[in-house]
Amino acid sequence: MAKSRESADQLALLIKEIRNDIIFGAYAPGTWLKLTDLQAHHGASAFHIRRALAELANLKLVDHAANAGFRVATPDDSTRVETRFVRTVLERSAAPLIAARATSEDVAELARLAEAFDQSIMAEGRREQALANHNFHSKLYATAGNQVLCDMINELRNRSQHSTTGRWRSVEGLRASSLDHFSIVKAIEMRDPIELDRIIVRHIESF
């Protein structure tokens, strides 16, 4: 039983590690994930790597092609539009909760995370930026105080973040996203749910 539990824990950790590599930009959309490379990188067996990739396929983060293997998912245009629609509905529903519930400590932490994203802009690659962005938005929606809503928003954001085709293609776009983060913090500080809603919608549409 202990060995079985240990194996399950190892698999869960492996899934998390590969998932984070995808979400935070270590692999571009469409990249083929070679079993031998993943085994060497994670120190795991081919069996566990396949199981982890199968689970990530269920989460829509990778695609499985028969007789070819696994590659990082590239959502088609219709999936991207549908995901953006659902994200907009859920994230807008969080805005009044955030504006009403945020404490001064929450505002200070969000301001710190917004600054961390701004400082990441000139970092090489996308990993630092994606991680800083994830941290800001995770804190933002956790402030709503509804764990189910927060989990659903995070899942959809994770599913779409690695394949963004919007602002993140340029430094100017990243700076525009950073300005949105600071504007979000200001709207929360002012307890203005209408302004917060407006910025959230603009932020999603440009992503």
PDB file of C-alpha atoms in Angstrom:
ATOM      1  CA  MET A   1       0.000   0.000   0.000  1.00  0.00           C
ATOM      2  CA  ALA A   2       2.828   2.411   0.909  1.00  0.00           C
ATOM      3  CA  LYS A   3       4.561   1.700  -2.397  1.00  0.00           C
ATOM      4  CA  SER A   4       1.316   2.328  -4.272  1.00  0.00           C
ATOM      5  CA  ARG A   5       0.853   5.651  -2.452  1.00  0.00           C
ATOM      6  CA  GLU A   6       4.435   6.645  -3.245  1.00  0.00           C
ATOM      7  CA  SER A   7       3.893   5.839  -6.939  1.00  0.00           C
ATOM      8  CA  ALA A   8       0.692   7.917  -7.014  1.00  0.00           C
ATOM      9  CA  ASP A   9       2.489  10.852  -5.391  1.00  0.00           C
ATOM     10  CA  GLN A  10       5.327  10.607  -7.914  1.00  0.00           C
ATOM     11  CA  LEU A  11       2.850  10.610 -10.785  1.00  0.00           C
ATOM     12  CA  ALA A  12       1.005  13.624  -9.372  1.00  0.00           C
ATOM     13  CA  LEU A  13       4.289  15.525  -9.055  1.00  0.00           C
ATOM     14  CA  LEU A  14       5.303  14.560 -12.596  1.00  0.00           C
ATOM     15  CA  ILE A  15       1.978  15.783 -13.998  1.00  0.00           C
ATOM     16  CA  LYS A  16       2.405  19.072 -12.137  1.00  0.00           C
ATOM     17  CA  GLU A  17       5.967  19.575 -13.405  1.00  0.00           C
ATOM     18  CA  ILE A  18       5.135  18.952 -17.075  1.00  0.00           C
ATOM     19  CA  ARG A  19       1.917  20.989 -16.772  1.00  0.00           C
ATOM     20  CA  ASN A  20       3.849  23.949 -15.367  1.00  0.00           C
ATOM     21  CA  ASP A  21       6.455  23.685 -18.135  1.00  0.00           C
ATOM     22  CA  ILE A  22       3.651  23.935 -20.699  1.00  0.00           C
ATOM     23  CA  ILE A  23       1.741  26.732 -18.969  1.00  0.00           C
ATOM     24  CA  PHE A  24       4.836  28.800 -18.271  1.00  0.00           C
ATOM     25  CA  GLY A  25       6.218  28.627 -21.781  1.00  0.00           C
ATOM     26  CA  ALA A  26       8.977  25.999 -21.709  1.00  0.00           C
ATOM     27  CA  TYR A  27       7.342  24.365 -24.749  1.00  0.00           C
ATOM     28  CA  ALA A  28       5.715  26.276 -27.589  1.00  0.00           C
ATOM     29  CA  PRO A  29       2.276  25.203 -28.880  1.00  0.00           C
ATOM     30  CA  GLY A  30       2.631  22.305 -31.310  1.00  0.00           C
ATOM     31  CA  THR A  31       5.952  21.091 -29.853  1.00  0.00           C
ATOM     32  CA  TRP A  32       6.330  17.305 -29.932  1.00  0.00           C
ATOM     33  CA  LEU A  33       7.122  15.948 -26.465  1.00  0.00           C
ATOM     34  CA  LYS A  34       9.739  13.190 -26.773  1.00  0.00           C
ATOM     35  CA  LEU A  35       9.484  10.462 -24.171  1.00  0.00           C
ATOM     36  CA  THR A  36      13.260  10.013 -23.909  1.00  0.00           C
ATOM     37  CA  ASP A  37      13.810  13.737 -23.321  1.00  0.00           C
ATOM     38  CA  LEU A  38      11.086  13.873 -20.659  1.00  0.00           C
ATOM     39  CA  GLN A  39      12.459  10.754 -18.962  1.00  0.00           C
ATOM     40  CA  ALA A  40      15.918  12.280 -18.749  1.00  0.00           C
ATOM     41  CA  HIS A  41      14.649  15.682 -17.607  1.00  0.00           C
ATOM     42  CA  HIS A  42      12.303  14.378 -14.906  1.00  0.00           C
ATOM     43  CA  GLY A  43      14.110  11.176 -13.947  1.00  0.00           C
ATOM     44  CA  ALA A  44      10.956   9.148 -14.535  1.00  0.00           C
ATOM     45  CA  SER A  45      10.082   5.905 -16.297  1.00  0.00           C
ATOM     46  CA  ALA A  46       8.503   5.799 -19.738  1.00  0.00           C
ATOM     47  CA  PHE A  47       5.402   4.291 -18.117  1.00  0.00           C
ATOM     48  CA  HIS A  48       4.942   7.240 -15.760  1.00  0.00           C
ATOM     49  CA  ILE A  49       5.686   9.771 -18.508  1.00  0.00           C
ATOM     50  CA  ARG A  50       2.967   8.235 -20.704  1.00  0.00           C
ATOM     51  CA  ARG A  51       0.479   8.258 -17.841  1.00  0.00           C
ATOM     52  CA  ALA A  52       1.273  11.896 -17.087  1.00  0.00           C
ATOM     53  CA  LEU A  53       0.858  12.896 -20.728  1.00  0.00           C
ATOM     54  CA  ALA A  54      -2.447  11.016 -20.936  1.00  0.00           C
ATOM     55  CA  GLU A  55      -3.724  13.015 -17.952  1.00  0.00           C
ATOM     56  CA  LEU A  56      -2.525  16.272 -19.524  1.00  0.00           C
ATOM     57  CA  ALA A  57      -4.398  15.276 -22.688  1.00  0.00           C
ATOM     58  CA  ASN A  58      -7.548  15.017 -20.563  1.00  0.00           C
ATOM     59  CA  LEU A  59      -6.844  18.563 -19.367  1.00  0.00           C
ATOM     60  CA  LYS A  60      -6.553  19.720 -23.018  1.00  0.00           C
ATOM     61  CA  LEU A  61      -2.946  20.822 -22.541  1.00  0.00           C
ATOM     62  CA  VAL A  62      -1.513  18.208 -24.905  1.00  0.00           C
ATOM     63  CA  ASP A  63      -2.856  16.368 -27.942  1.00  0.00           C
ATOM     64  CA  HIS A  64      -2.281  12.677 -28.631  1.00  0.00           C
ATOM     65  CA  ALA A  65      -1.730  11.553 -32.218  1.00  0.00           C
ATOM     66  CA  ALA A  66      -1.978   7.813 -32.829  1.00  0.00           C
ATOM     67  CA  ASN A  67       1.386   6.264 -33.803  1.00  0.00           C
ATOM     68  CA  ALA A  68       3.053   9.665 -33.452  1.00  0.00           C
ATOM     69  CA  GLY A  69       3.011  10.614 -29.773  1.00  0.00           C
ATOM     70  CA  PHE A  70       2.089  13.697 -27.764  1.00  0.00           C
ATOM     71  CA  ARG A  71       2.493  17.371 -28.563  1.00  0.00           C
ATOM     72  CA  VAL A  72       1.575  20.609 -26.822  1.00  0.00           C
ATOM     73  CA  ALA A  73      -1.991  21.537 -27.706  1.00  0.00           C
ATOM     74  CA  THR A  74      -2.701  24.326 -30.166  1.00  0.00           C
ATOM     75  CA  PRO A  75      -6.340  25.344 -29.737  1.00  0.00           C
ATOM     76  CA  ASP A  76      -8.146  26.086 -32.982  1.00  0.00           C
ATOM     77  CA  ASP A  77      -9.835  29.445 -33.526  1.00  0.00           C
ATOM     78  CA  SER A  78     -13.308  28.273 -32.498  1.00  0.00           C
ATOM     79  CA  THR A  79     -12.001  26.730 -29.263  1.00  0.00           C
ATOM     80  CA  ARG A  80     -10.070  29.909 -28.489  1.00  0.00           C
ATOM     81  CA  VAL A  81     -13.189  32.056 -29.035  1.00  0.00           C
ATOM     82  CA  GLU A  82     -15.382  29.773 -26.933  1.00  0.00           C
ATOM     83  CA  THR A  83     -12.821  29.662 -24.124  1.00  0.00           C
ATOM     84  CA  ARG A  84     -12.517  33.448 -24.143  1.00  0.00           C
ATOM     85  CA  PHE A  85     -16.312  33.774 -23.915  1.00  0.00           C
ATOM     86  CA  VAL A  86     -16.529  31.496 -20.862  1.00  0.00           C
ATOM     87  CA  ARG A  87     -13.536  33.198 -19.255  1.00  0.00           C
ATOM     88  CA  THR A  88     -15.213  36.575 -19.702  1.00  0.00           C
ATOM     89  CA  VAL A  89     -18.419  35.376 -18.053  1.00  0.00           C
ATOM     90  CA  LEU A  90     -16.602  33.859 -15.067  1.00  0.00           C
ATOM     91  CA  GLU A  91     -14.033  36.602 -14.541  1.00  0.00           C
ATOM     92  CA  ARG A  92     -16.657  39.351 -14.779  1.00  0.00           C
ATOM     93  CA  SER A  93     -18.739  37.543 -12.171  1.00  0.00           C
ATOM     94  CA  ALA A  94     -15.767  37.728  -9.799  1.00  0.00           C
ATOM     95  CA  ALA A  95     -15.325  41.512 -10.133  1.00  0.00           C
ATOM     96  CA  PRO A  96     -18.027  42.654  -7.644  1.00  0.00           C
ATOM     97  CA  LEU A  97     -16.909  40.019  -5.135  1.00  0.00           C
ATOM     98  CA  ILE A  98     -13.297  41.169  -5.360  1.00  0.00           C
ATOM     99  CA  ALA A  99     -14.191  44.849  -5.014  1.00  0.00           C
ATOM    100  CA  ALA A 100     -16.345  44.128  -1.966  1.00  0.00           C
ATOM    101  CA  ARG A 101     -14.059  41.661  -0.166  1.00  0.00           C
ATOM    102  CA  ALA A 102     -10.519  42.915  -0.806  1.00  0.00           C
ATOM    103  CA  THR A 103      -8.628  44.019   2.282  1.00  0.00           C
ATOM    104  CA  SER A 104      -5.800  46.531   2.424  1.00  0.00           C
ATOM    105  CA  GLU A 105      -3.433  43.536   2.699  1.00  0.00           C
ATOM    106  CA  ASP A 106      -4.912  42.052  -0.487  1.00  0.00           C
ATOM    107  CA  VAL A 107      -4.412  45.347  -2.322  1.00  0.00           C
ATOM    108  CA  ALA A 108      -0.806  45.579  -1.138  1.00  0.00           C
ATOM    109  CA  GLU A 109      -0.075  42.001  -2.230  1.00  0.00           C
ATOM    110  CA  LEU A 110      -1.677  42.563  -5.637  1.00  0.00           C
ATOM    111  CA  ALA A 111       0.380  45.734  -6.081  1.00  0.00           C
ATOM    112  CA  ARG A 112       3.531  43.747  -5.266  1.00  0.00           C
ATOM    113  CA  LEU A 113       2.606  41.026  -7.767  1.00  0.00           C
ATOM    114  CA  ALA A 114       1.785  43.632 -10.440  1.00  0.00           C
ATOM    115  CA  GLU A 115       5.241  45.130  -9.910  1.00  0.00           C
ATOM    116  CA  ALA A 116       6.828  41.665 -10.152  1.00  0.00           C
ATOM    117  CA  PHE A 117       5.191  41.128 -13.548  1.00  0.00           C
ATOM    118  CA  ASP A 118       6.357  44.558 -14.715  1.00  0.00           C
ATOM    119  CA  GLN A 119       9.922  43.705 -13.673  1.00  0.00           C
ATOM    120  CA  SER A 120       9.745  40.404 -15.614  1.00  0.00           C
ATOM    121  CA  ILE A 121       8.994  42.030 -18.968  1.00  0.00           C
ATOM    122  CA  MET A 122      12.595  42.264 -20.125  1.00  0.00           C
ATOM    123  CA  ALA A 123      13.466  38.716 -19.026  1.00  0.00           C
ATOM    124  CA  GLU A 124      14.500  36.383 -21.834  1.00  0.00           C
ATOM    125  CA  GLY A 125      11.784  33.956 -22.930  1.00  0.00           C
ATOM    126  CA  ARG A 126       8.286  33.759 -21.522  1.00  0.00           C
ATOM    127  CA  ARG A 127       8.667  31.593 -18.422  1.00  0.00           C
ATOM    128  CA  GLU A 128       9.275  34.386 -15.893  1.00  0.00           C
ATOM    129  CA  GLN A 129       6.526  36.524 -17.401  1.00  0.00           C
ATOM    130  CA  ALA A 130       4.030  33.662 -17.462  1.00  0.00           C
ATOM    131  CA  LEU A 131       4.791  32.748 -13.854  1.00  0.00           C
ATOM    132  CA  ALA A 132       4.496  36.357 -12.660  1.00  0.00           C
ATOM    133  CA  ASN A 133       1.250  36.762 -14.598  1.00  0.00           C
ATOM    134  CA  HIS A 134      -0.116  33.518 -13.133  1.00  0.00           C
ATOM    135  CA  ASN A 135       0.736  34.663  -9.599  1.00  0.00           C
ATOM    136  CA  PHE A 136      -1.022  38.004 -10.059  1.00  0.00           C
ATOM    137  CA  HIS A 137      -4.227  36.534 -11.470  1.00  0.00           C
ATOM    138  CA  SER A 138      -4.335  33.642  -8.998  1.00  0.00           C
ATOM    139  CA  LYS A 139      -4.229  36.136  -6.112  1.00  0.00           C
ATOM    140  CA  LEU A 140      -6.745  38.399  -7.858  1.00  0.00           C
ATOM    141  CA  TYR A 141      -9.428  35.732  -8.221  1.00  0.00           C
ATOM    142  CA  ALA A 142      -8.691  34.108  -4.864  1.00  0.00           C
ATOM    143  CA  THR A 143      -9.699  37.460  -3.376  1.00  0.00           C
ATOM    144  CA  ALA A 144     -13.265  36.833  -4.593  1.00  0.00           C
ATOM    145  CA  GLY A 145     -13.621  34.299  -1.796  1.00  0.00           C
ATOM    146  CA  ASN A 146     -15.296  31.601  -3.920  1.00  0.00           C
ATOM    147  CA  GLN A 147     -12.936  28.658  -4.322  1.00  0.00           C
ATOM    148  CA  VAL A 148     -15.008  26.882  -6.989  1.00  0.00           C
ATOM    149  CA  LEU A 149     -15.135  30.035  -9.114  1.00  0.00           C
ATOM    150  CA  CYS A 150     -11.411  30.629  -8.595  1.00  0.00           C
ATOM    151  CA  ASP A 151     -10.543  27.056  -9.607  1.00  0.00           C
ATOM    152  CA  MET A 152     -12.654  27.257 -12.779  1.00  0.00           C
ATOM    153  CA  ILE A 153     -11.089  30.569 -13.794  1.00  0.00           C
ATOM    154  CA  ASN A 154      -7.572  29.282 -13.167  1.00  0.00           C
ATOM    155  CA  GLU A 155      -8.219  26.120 -15.162  1.00  0.00           C
ATOM    156  CA  LEU A 156      -9.419  28.082 -18.195  1.00  0.00           C
ATOM    157  CA  ARG A 157      -6.587  30.587 -17.895  1.00  0.00           C
ATOM    158  CA  ASN A 158      -4.043  27.761 -17.706  1.00  0.00           C
ATOM    159  CA  ARG A 159      -5.599  26.084 -20.727  1.00  0.00           C
ATOM    160  CA  SER A 160      -5.318  29.226 -22.859  1.00  0.00           C
ATOM    161  CA  GLN A 161      -2.258  31.027 -21.480  1.00  0.00           C
ATOM    162  CA  HIS A 162       0.430  29.037 -23.321  1.00  0.00           C
ATOM    163  CA  SER A 163      -1.212  29.689 -26.712  1.00  0.00           C
ATOM    164  CA  THR A 164      -1.958  33.394 -26.465  1.00  0.00           C
ATOM    165  CA  THR A 165      -1.758  35.230 -29.778  1.00  0.00           C
ATOM    166  CA  GLY A 166      -2.330  38.730 -28.417  1.00  0.00           C
ATOM    167  CA  ARG A 167      -0.225  41.256 -26.544  1.00  0.00           C
ATOM    168  CA  TRP A 168       2.535  38.909 -25.488  1.00  0.00           C
ATOM    169  CA  ARG A 169       4.099  38.952 -28.939  1.00  0.00           C
ATOM    170  CA  SER A 170       5.847  42.258 -28.213  1.00  0.00           C
ATOM    171  CA  VAL A 171       7.408  44.198 -25.343  1.00  0.00           C
ATOM    172  CA  GLU A 172       4.877  46.954 -25.991  1.00  0.00           C
ATOM    173  CA  GLY A 173       2.079  44.453 -25.546  1.00  0.00           C
ATOM    174  CA  LEU A 174       3.561  43.154 -22.313  1.00  0.00           C
ATOM    175  CA  ARG A 175       3.793  46.702 -21.000  1.00  0.00           C
ATOM    176  CA  ALA A 176       0.122  47.253 -21.901  1.00  0.00           C
ATOM    177  CA  SER A 177      -0.762  44.141 -19.892  1.00  0.00           C
ATOM    178  CA  SER A 178       1.307  45.468 -17.003  1.00  0.00           C
ATOM    179  CA  LEU A 179      -0.577  48.775 -17.077  1.00  0.00           C
ATOM    180  CA  ASP A 180      -3.831  46.807 -16.910  1.00  0.00           C
ATOM    181  CA  HIS A 181      -2.570  45.032 -13.791  1.00  0.00           C
ATOM    182  CA  PHE A 182      -1.859  48.339 -12.061  1.00  0.00           C
ATOM    183  CA  SER A 183      -5.268  49.667 -13.173  1.00  0.00           C
ATOM    184  CA  ILE A 184      -6.932  46.563 -11.729  1.00  0.00           C
ATOM    185  CA  VAL A 185      -5.220  47.189  -8.389  1.00  0.00           C
ATOM    186  CA  LYS A 186      -6.340  50.830  -8.431  1.00  0.00           C
ATOM    187  CA  ALA A 187      -9.965  49.894  -9.173  1.00  0.00           C
ATOM    188  CA  ILE A 188      -9.946  47.426  -6.281  1.00  0.00           C
ATOM    189  CA  GLU A 189      -8.394  50.005  -3.975  1.00  0.00           C
ATOM    190  CA  MET A 190     -11.187  52.429  -4.960  1.00  0.00           C
ATOM    191  CA  ARG A 191     -13.775  49.625  -4.507  1.00  0.00           C
ATOM    192  CA  ASP A 192     -15.094  50.319  -8.013  1.00  0.00           C
ATOM    193  CA  PRO A 193     -16.589  47.087  -9.429  1.00  0.00           C
ATOM    194  CA  ILE A 194     -17.722  48.788 -12.653  1.00  0.00           C
ATOM    195  CA  GLU A 195     -14.209  49.976 -13.512  1.00  0.00           C
ATOM    196  CA  LEU A 196     -12.773  46.640 -12.441  1.00  0.00           C
ATOM    197  CA  ASP A 197     -15.218  44.834 -14.730  1.00  0.00           C
ATOM    198  CA  ARG A 198     -14.272  47.100 -17.643  1.00  0.00           C
ATOM    199  CA  ILE A 199     -10.547  46.486 -17.232  1.00  0.00           C
ATOM    200  CA  ILE A 200     -10.988  42.727 -16.860  1.00  0.00           C
ATOM    201  CA  VAL A 201     -12.961  42.538 -20.109  1.00  0.00           C
ATOM    202  CA  ARG A 202     -10.365  44.628 -21.956  1.00  0.00           C
ATOM    203  CA  HIS A 203      -7.574  42.500 -20.525  1.00  0.00           C
ATOM    204  CA  ILE A 204      -9.161  39.241 -21.696  1.00  0.00           C
ATOM    205  CA  GLU A 205      -9.996  40.560 -25.168  1.00  0.00           C
ATOM    206  CA  SER A 206      -6.408  41.650 -25.792  1.00  0.00           C
ATOM    207  CA  PHE A 207      -4.844  38.414 -24.538  1.00  0.00           C
TER     208      PHE A 207
END
